[in-house]
PDB file of C-alpha atoms in Angstrom:
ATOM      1  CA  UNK H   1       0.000   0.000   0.000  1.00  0.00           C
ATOM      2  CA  UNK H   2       1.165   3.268  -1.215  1.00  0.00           C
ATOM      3  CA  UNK H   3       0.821   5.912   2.084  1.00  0.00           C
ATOM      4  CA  UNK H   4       3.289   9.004   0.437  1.00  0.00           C
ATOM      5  CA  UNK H   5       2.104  12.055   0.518  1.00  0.00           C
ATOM      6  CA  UNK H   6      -0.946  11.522   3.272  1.00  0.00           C
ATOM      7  CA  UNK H   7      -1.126  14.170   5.666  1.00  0.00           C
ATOM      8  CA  UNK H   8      -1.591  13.898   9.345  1.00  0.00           C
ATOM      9  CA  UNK H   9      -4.864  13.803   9.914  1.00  0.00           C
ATOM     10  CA  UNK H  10      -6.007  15.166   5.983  1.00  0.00           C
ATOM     11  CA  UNK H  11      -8.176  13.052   3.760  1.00  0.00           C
ATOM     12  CA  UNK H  12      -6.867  10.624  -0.086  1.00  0.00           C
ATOM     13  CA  UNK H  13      -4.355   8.050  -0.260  1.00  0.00           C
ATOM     14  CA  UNK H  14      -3.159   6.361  -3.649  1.00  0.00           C
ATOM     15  CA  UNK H  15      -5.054   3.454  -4.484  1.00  0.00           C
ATOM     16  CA  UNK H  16      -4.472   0.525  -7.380  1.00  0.00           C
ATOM     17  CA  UNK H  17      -7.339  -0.668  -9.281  1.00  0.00           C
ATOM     18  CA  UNK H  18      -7.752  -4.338 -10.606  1.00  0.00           C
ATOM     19  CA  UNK H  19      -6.017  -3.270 -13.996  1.00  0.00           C
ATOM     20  CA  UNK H  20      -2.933  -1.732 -12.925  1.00  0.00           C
ATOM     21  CA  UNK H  21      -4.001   1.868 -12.508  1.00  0.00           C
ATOM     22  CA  UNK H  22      -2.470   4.208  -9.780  1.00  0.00           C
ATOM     23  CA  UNK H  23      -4.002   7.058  -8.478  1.00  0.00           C
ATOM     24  CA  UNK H  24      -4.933   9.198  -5.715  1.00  0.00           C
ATOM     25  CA  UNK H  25      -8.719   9.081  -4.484  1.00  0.00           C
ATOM     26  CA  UNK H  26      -9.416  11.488  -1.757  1.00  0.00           C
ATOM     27  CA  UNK H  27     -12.785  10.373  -0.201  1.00  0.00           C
ATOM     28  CA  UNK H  28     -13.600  13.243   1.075  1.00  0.00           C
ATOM     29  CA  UNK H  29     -13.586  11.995   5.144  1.00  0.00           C
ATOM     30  CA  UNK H  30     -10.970  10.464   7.480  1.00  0.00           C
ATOM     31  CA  UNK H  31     -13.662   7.802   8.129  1.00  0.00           C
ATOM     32  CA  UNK H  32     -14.626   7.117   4.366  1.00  0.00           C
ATOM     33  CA  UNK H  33     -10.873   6.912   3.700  1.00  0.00           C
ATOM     34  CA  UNK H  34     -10.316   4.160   6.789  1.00  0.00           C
ATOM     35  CA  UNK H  35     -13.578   2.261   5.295  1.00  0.00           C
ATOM     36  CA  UNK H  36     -11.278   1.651   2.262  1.00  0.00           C
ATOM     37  CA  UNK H  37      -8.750  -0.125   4.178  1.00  0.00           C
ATOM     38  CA  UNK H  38     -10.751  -3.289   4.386  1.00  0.00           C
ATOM     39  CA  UNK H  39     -12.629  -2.652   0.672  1.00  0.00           C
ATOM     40  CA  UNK H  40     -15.302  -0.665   1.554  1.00  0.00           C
ATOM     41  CA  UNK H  41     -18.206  -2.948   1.781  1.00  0.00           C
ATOM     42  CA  UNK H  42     -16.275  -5.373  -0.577  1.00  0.00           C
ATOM     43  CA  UNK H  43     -14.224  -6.955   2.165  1.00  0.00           C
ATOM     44  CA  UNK H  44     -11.264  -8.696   0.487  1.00  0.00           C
ATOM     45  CA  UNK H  45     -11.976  -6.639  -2.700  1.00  0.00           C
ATOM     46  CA  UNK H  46     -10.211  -4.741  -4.997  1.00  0.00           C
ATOM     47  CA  UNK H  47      -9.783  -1.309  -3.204  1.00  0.00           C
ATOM     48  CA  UNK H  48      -8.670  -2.754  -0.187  1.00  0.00           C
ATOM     49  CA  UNK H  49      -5.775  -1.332   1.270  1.00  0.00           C
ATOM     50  CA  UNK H  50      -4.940  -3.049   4.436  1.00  0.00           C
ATOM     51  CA  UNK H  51      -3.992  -6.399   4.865  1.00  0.00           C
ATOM     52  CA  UNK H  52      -2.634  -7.052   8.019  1.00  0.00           C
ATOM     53  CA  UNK H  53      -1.914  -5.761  11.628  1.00  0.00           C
ATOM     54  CA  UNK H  54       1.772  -4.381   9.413  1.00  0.00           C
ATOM     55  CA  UNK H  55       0.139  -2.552   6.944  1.00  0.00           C
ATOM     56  CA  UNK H  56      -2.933  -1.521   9.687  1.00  0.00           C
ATOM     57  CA  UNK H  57       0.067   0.390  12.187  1.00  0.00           C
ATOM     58  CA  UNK H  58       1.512   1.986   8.463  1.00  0.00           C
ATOM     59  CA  UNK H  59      -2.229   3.291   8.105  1.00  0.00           C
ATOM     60  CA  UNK H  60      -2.797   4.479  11.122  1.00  0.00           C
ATOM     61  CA  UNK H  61       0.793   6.317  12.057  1.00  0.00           C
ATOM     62  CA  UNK H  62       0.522   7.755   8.550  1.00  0.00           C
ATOM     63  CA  UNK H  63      -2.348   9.658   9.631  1.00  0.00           C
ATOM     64  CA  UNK H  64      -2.310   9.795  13.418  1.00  0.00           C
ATOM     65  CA  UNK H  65       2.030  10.406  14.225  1.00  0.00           C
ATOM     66  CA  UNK H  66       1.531  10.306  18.271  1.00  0.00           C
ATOM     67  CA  UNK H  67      -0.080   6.308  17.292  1.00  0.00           C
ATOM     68  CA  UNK H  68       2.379   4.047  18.600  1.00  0.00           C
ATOM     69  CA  UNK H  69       2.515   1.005  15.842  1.00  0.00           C
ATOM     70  CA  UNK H  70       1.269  -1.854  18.279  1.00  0.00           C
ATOM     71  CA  UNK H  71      -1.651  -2.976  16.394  1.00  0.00           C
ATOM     72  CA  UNK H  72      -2.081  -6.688  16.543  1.00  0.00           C
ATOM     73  CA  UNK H  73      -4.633  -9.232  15.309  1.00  0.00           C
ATOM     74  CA  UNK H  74      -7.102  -8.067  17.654  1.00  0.00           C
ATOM     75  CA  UNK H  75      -6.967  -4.612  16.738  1.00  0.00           C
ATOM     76  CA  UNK H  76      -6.585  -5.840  13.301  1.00  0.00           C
ATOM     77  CA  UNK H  77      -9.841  -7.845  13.644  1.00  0.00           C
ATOM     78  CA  UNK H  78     -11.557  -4.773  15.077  1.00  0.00           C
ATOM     79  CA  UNK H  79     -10.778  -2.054  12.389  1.00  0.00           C
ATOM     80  CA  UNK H  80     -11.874  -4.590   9.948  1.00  0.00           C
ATOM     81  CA  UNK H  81     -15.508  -4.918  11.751  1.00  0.00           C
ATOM     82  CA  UNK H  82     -15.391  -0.652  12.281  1.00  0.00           C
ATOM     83  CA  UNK H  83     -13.985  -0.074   8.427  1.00  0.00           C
ATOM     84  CA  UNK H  84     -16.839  -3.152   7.355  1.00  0.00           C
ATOM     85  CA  UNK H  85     -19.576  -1.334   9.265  1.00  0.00           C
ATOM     86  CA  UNK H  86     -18.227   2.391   7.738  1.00  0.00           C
ATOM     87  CA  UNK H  87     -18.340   1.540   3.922  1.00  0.00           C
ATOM     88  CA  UNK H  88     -21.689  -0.357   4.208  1.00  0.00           C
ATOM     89  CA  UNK H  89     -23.518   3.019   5.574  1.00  0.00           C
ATOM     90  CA  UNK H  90     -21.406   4.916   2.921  1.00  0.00           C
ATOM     91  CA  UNK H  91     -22.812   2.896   0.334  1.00  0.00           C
ATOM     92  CA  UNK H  92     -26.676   2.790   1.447  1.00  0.00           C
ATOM     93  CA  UNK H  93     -26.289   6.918   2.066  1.00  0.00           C
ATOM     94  CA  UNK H  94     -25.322   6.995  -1.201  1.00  0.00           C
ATOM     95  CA  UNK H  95     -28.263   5.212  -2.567  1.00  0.00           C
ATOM     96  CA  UNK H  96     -30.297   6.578  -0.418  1.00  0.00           C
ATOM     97  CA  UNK H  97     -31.393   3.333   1.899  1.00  0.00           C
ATOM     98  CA  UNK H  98     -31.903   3.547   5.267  1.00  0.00           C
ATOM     99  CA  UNK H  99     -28.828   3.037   7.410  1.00  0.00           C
ATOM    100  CA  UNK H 100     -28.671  -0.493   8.866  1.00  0.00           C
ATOM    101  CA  UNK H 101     -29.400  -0.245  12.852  1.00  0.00           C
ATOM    102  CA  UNK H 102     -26.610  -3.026  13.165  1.00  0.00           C
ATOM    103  CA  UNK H 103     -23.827  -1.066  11.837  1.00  0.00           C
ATOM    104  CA  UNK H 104     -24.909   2.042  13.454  1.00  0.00           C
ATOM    105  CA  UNK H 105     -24.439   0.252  16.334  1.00  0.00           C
ATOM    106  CA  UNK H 106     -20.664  -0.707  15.820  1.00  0.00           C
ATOM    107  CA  UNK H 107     -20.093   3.046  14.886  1.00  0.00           C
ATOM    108  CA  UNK H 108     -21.340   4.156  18.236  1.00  0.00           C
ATOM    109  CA  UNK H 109     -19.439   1.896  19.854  1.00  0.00           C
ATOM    110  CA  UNK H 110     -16.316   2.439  18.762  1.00  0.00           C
ATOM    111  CA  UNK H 111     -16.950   6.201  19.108  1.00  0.00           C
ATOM    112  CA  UNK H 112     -18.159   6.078  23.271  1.00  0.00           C
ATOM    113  CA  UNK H 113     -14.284   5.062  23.725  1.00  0.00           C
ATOM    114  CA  UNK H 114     -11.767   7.332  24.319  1.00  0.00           C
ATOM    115  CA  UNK H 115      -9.768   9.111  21.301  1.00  0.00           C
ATOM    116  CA  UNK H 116      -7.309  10.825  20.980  1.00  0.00           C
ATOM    117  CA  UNK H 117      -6.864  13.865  22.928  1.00  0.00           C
ATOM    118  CA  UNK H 118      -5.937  17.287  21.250  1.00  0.00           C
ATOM    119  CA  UNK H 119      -2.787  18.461  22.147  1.00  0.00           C
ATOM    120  CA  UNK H 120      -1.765  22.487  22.351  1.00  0.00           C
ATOM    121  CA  UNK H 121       1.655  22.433  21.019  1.00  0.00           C
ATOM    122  CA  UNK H 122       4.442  24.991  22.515  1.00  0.00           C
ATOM    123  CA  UNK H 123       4.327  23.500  27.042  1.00  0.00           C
ATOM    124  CA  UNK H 124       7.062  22.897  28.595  1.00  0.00           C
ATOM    125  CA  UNK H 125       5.695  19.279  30.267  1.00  0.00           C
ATOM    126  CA  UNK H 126       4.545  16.156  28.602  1.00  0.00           C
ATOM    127  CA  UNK H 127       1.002  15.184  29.874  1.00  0.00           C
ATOM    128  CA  UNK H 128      -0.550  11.925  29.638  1.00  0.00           C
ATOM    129  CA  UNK H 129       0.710   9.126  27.346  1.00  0.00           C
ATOM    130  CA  UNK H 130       3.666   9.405  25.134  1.00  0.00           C
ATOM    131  CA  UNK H 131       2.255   7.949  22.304  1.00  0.00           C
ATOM    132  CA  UNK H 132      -1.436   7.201  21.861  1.00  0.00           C
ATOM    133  CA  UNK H 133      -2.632   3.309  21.640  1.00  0.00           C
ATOM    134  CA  UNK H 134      -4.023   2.087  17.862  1.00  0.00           C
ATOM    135  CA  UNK H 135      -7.631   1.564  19.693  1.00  0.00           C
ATOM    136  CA  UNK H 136      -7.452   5.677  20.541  1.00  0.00           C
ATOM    137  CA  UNK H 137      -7.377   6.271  16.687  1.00  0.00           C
ATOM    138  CA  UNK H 138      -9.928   4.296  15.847  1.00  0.00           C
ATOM    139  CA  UNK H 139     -12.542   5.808  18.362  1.00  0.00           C
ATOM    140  CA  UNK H 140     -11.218   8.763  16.486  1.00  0.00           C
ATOM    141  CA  UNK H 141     -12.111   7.685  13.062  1.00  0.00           C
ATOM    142  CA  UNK H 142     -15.704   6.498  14.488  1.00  0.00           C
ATOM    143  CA  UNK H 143     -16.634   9.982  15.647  1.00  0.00           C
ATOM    144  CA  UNK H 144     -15.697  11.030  12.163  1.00  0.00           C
ATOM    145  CA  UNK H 145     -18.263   8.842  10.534  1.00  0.00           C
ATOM    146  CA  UNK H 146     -20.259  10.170  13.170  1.00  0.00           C
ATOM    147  CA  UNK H 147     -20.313  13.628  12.055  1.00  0.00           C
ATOM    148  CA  UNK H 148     -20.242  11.879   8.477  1.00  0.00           C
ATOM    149  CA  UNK H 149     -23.564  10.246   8.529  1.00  0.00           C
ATOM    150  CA  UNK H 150     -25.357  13.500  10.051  1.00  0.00           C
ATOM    151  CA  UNK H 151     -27.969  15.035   8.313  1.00  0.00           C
ATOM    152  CA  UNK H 152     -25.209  18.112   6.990  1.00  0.00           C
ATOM    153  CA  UNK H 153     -23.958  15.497   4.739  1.00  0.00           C
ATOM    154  CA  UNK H 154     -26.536  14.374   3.666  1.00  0.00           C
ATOM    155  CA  UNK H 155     -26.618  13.980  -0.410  1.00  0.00           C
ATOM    156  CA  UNK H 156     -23.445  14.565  -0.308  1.00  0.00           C
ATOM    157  CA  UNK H 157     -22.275  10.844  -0.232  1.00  0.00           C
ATOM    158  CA  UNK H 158     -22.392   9.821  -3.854  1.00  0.00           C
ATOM    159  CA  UNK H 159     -20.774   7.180  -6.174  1.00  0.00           C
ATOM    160  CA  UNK H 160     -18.679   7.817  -8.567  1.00  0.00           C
ATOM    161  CA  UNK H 161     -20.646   8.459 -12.126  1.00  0.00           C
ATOM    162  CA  UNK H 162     -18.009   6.178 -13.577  1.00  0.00           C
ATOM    163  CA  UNK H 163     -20.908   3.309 -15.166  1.00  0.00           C
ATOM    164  CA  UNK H 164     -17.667   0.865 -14.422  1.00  0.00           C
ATOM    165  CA  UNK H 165     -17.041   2.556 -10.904  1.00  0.00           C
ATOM    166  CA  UNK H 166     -17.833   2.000  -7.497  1.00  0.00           C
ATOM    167  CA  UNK H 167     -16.300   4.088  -5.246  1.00  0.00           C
ATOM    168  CA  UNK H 168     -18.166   6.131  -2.835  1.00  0.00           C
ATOM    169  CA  UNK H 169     -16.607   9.606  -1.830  1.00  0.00           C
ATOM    170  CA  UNK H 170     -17.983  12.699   0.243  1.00  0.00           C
ATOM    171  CA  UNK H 171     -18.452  15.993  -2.070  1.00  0.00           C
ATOM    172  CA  UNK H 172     -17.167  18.576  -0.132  1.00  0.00           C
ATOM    173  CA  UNK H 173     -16.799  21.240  -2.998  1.00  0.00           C
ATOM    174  CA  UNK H 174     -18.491  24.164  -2.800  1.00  0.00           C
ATOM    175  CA  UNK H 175     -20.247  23.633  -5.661  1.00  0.00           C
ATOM    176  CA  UNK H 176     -21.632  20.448  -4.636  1.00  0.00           C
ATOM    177  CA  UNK H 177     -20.877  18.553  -8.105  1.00  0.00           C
ATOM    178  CA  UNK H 178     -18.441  16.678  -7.951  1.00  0.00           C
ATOM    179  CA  UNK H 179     -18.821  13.444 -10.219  1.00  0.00           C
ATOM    180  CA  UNK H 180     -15.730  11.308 -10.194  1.00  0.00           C
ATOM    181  CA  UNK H 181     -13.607   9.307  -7.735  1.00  0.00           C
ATOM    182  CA  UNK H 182     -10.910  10.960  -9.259  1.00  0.00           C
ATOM    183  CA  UNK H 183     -10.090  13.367 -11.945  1.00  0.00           C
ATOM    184  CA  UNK H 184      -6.805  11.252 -12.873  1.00  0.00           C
ATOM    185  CA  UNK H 185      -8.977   8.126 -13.516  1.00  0.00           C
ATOM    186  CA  UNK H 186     -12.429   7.845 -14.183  1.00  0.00           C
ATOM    187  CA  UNK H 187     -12.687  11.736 -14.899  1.00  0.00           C
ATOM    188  CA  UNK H 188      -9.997  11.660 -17.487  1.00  0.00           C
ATOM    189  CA  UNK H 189     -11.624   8.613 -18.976  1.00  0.00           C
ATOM    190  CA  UNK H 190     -14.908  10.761 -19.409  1.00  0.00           C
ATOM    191  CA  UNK H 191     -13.354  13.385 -21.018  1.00  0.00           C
ATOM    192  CA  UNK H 192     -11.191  11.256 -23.916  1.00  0.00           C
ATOM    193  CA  UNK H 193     -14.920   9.615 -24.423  1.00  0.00           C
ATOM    194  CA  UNK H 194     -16.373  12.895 -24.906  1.00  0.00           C
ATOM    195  CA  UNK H 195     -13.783  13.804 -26.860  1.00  0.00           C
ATOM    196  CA  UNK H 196     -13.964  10.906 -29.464  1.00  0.00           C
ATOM    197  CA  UNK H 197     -17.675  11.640 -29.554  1.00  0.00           C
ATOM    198  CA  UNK H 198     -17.266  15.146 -30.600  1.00  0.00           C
ATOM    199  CA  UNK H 199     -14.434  14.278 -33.000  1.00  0.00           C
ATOM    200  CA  UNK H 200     -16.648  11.652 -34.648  1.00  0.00           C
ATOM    201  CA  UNK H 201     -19.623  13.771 -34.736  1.00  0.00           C
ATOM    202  CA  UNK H 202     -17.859  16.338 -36.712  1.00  0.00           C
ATOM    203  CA  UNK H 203     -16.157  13.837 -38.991  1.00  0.00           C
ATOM    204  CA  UNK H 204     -17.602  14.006 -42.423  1.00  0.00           C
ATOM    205  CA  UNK H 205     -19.597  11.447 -43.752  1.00  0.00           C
ATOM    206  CA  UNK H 206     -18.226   9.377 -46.502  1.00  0.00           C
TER     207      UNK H 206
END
């Protein structure tokens, strides 16, 4: 899994489709983003991202420094049921079902533990823990899909226009049209299309 370029805390990571391409998808959310590691709601699939308890520390120190990288199979096992329960309200938002009671549930869980604490940079003491623990972060993420699934947001989950495309991303432009996963992939793919169709529109006929 490619993690350059992430951003404490920010939102995208590069992702590799099943026919080679590499590109950046920013989802829109932290929480929408973490969803991905396990696939969306396509556990095992082809956008997922994460693995193992490894690549699960790599994930969450990319985005959350003060994690210490002691994720193990439990915690493994545990993203895996938050990121699950994450992508499959992403997806029925975006077709506008109603959000499964039973997934809600894991969200709520997850977020009713403690996350990590804010931290005012520039004391002169060190309070608390050192580094934060991997469960910390994901209580964090939760209260991020939290605010995600609130009624601001809603309409604003969509998927991607792309008839070949799945993905599922938050439009936070002001406009409120965004239509791709990505302008790199499916975006750019619309516009050769359109492109061709114009050019053999205006071809003469023989």
């Amino acid at each position: 899994m490619a993690i350059a370029a992430i951003l404490p805390n920010g939102t995208g990571q590069w992702m590799d489709s099943a026919d080679g391409q590499h590109f950046w998808f920013d989802s829109g959310a932290l929480a929408l983003d973490f969803s991905y590691t396990g696939g969306l709601d396509q556990d095992g699939g082809e956008w997922q991202t994460v693995h193992d308890a490894k690549e699960l520390n790599d994930w969450l120190t990319a985005r959350f420094p003060e994690v210490a990288p002691t994720a193990g199979d439990r915690e493994f096992r545990d993203a895996a049921d938050l990121g699950s329960a994450i992508g499959r309200l992403a997806r029925q938002q975006s077709i506008g079902e109603t959000l499964r009671p039973e997934d809600v549930d894991v969200v709520n869980l997850f977020a009713a533990t403690p996350d990590i604490p804010p931290v005012l940079a520039g004391g002169g003491r060190q309070a608390g823990r050192t580094n934060a623990r991997p469960h910390q972060a994901l209580a964090t993420v939760a209260r991020d899909a939290v605010r995600l699934f609130s009624a601001e947001a809603d309409g604003r989950i969509r998927e991607c226009s792309a008839d070949d495309c799945d993905l599922v991303y938050l439009d936070t432009s002001r406009s409120g049209n965004r239509r791709w996963c990505s302008m790199q992939r499916c975006g750019n793919r619309a516009k050769v299309r359109a492109h061709r169709a114009r050019a053999a529109a205006a071809a003469p006929t023989p």
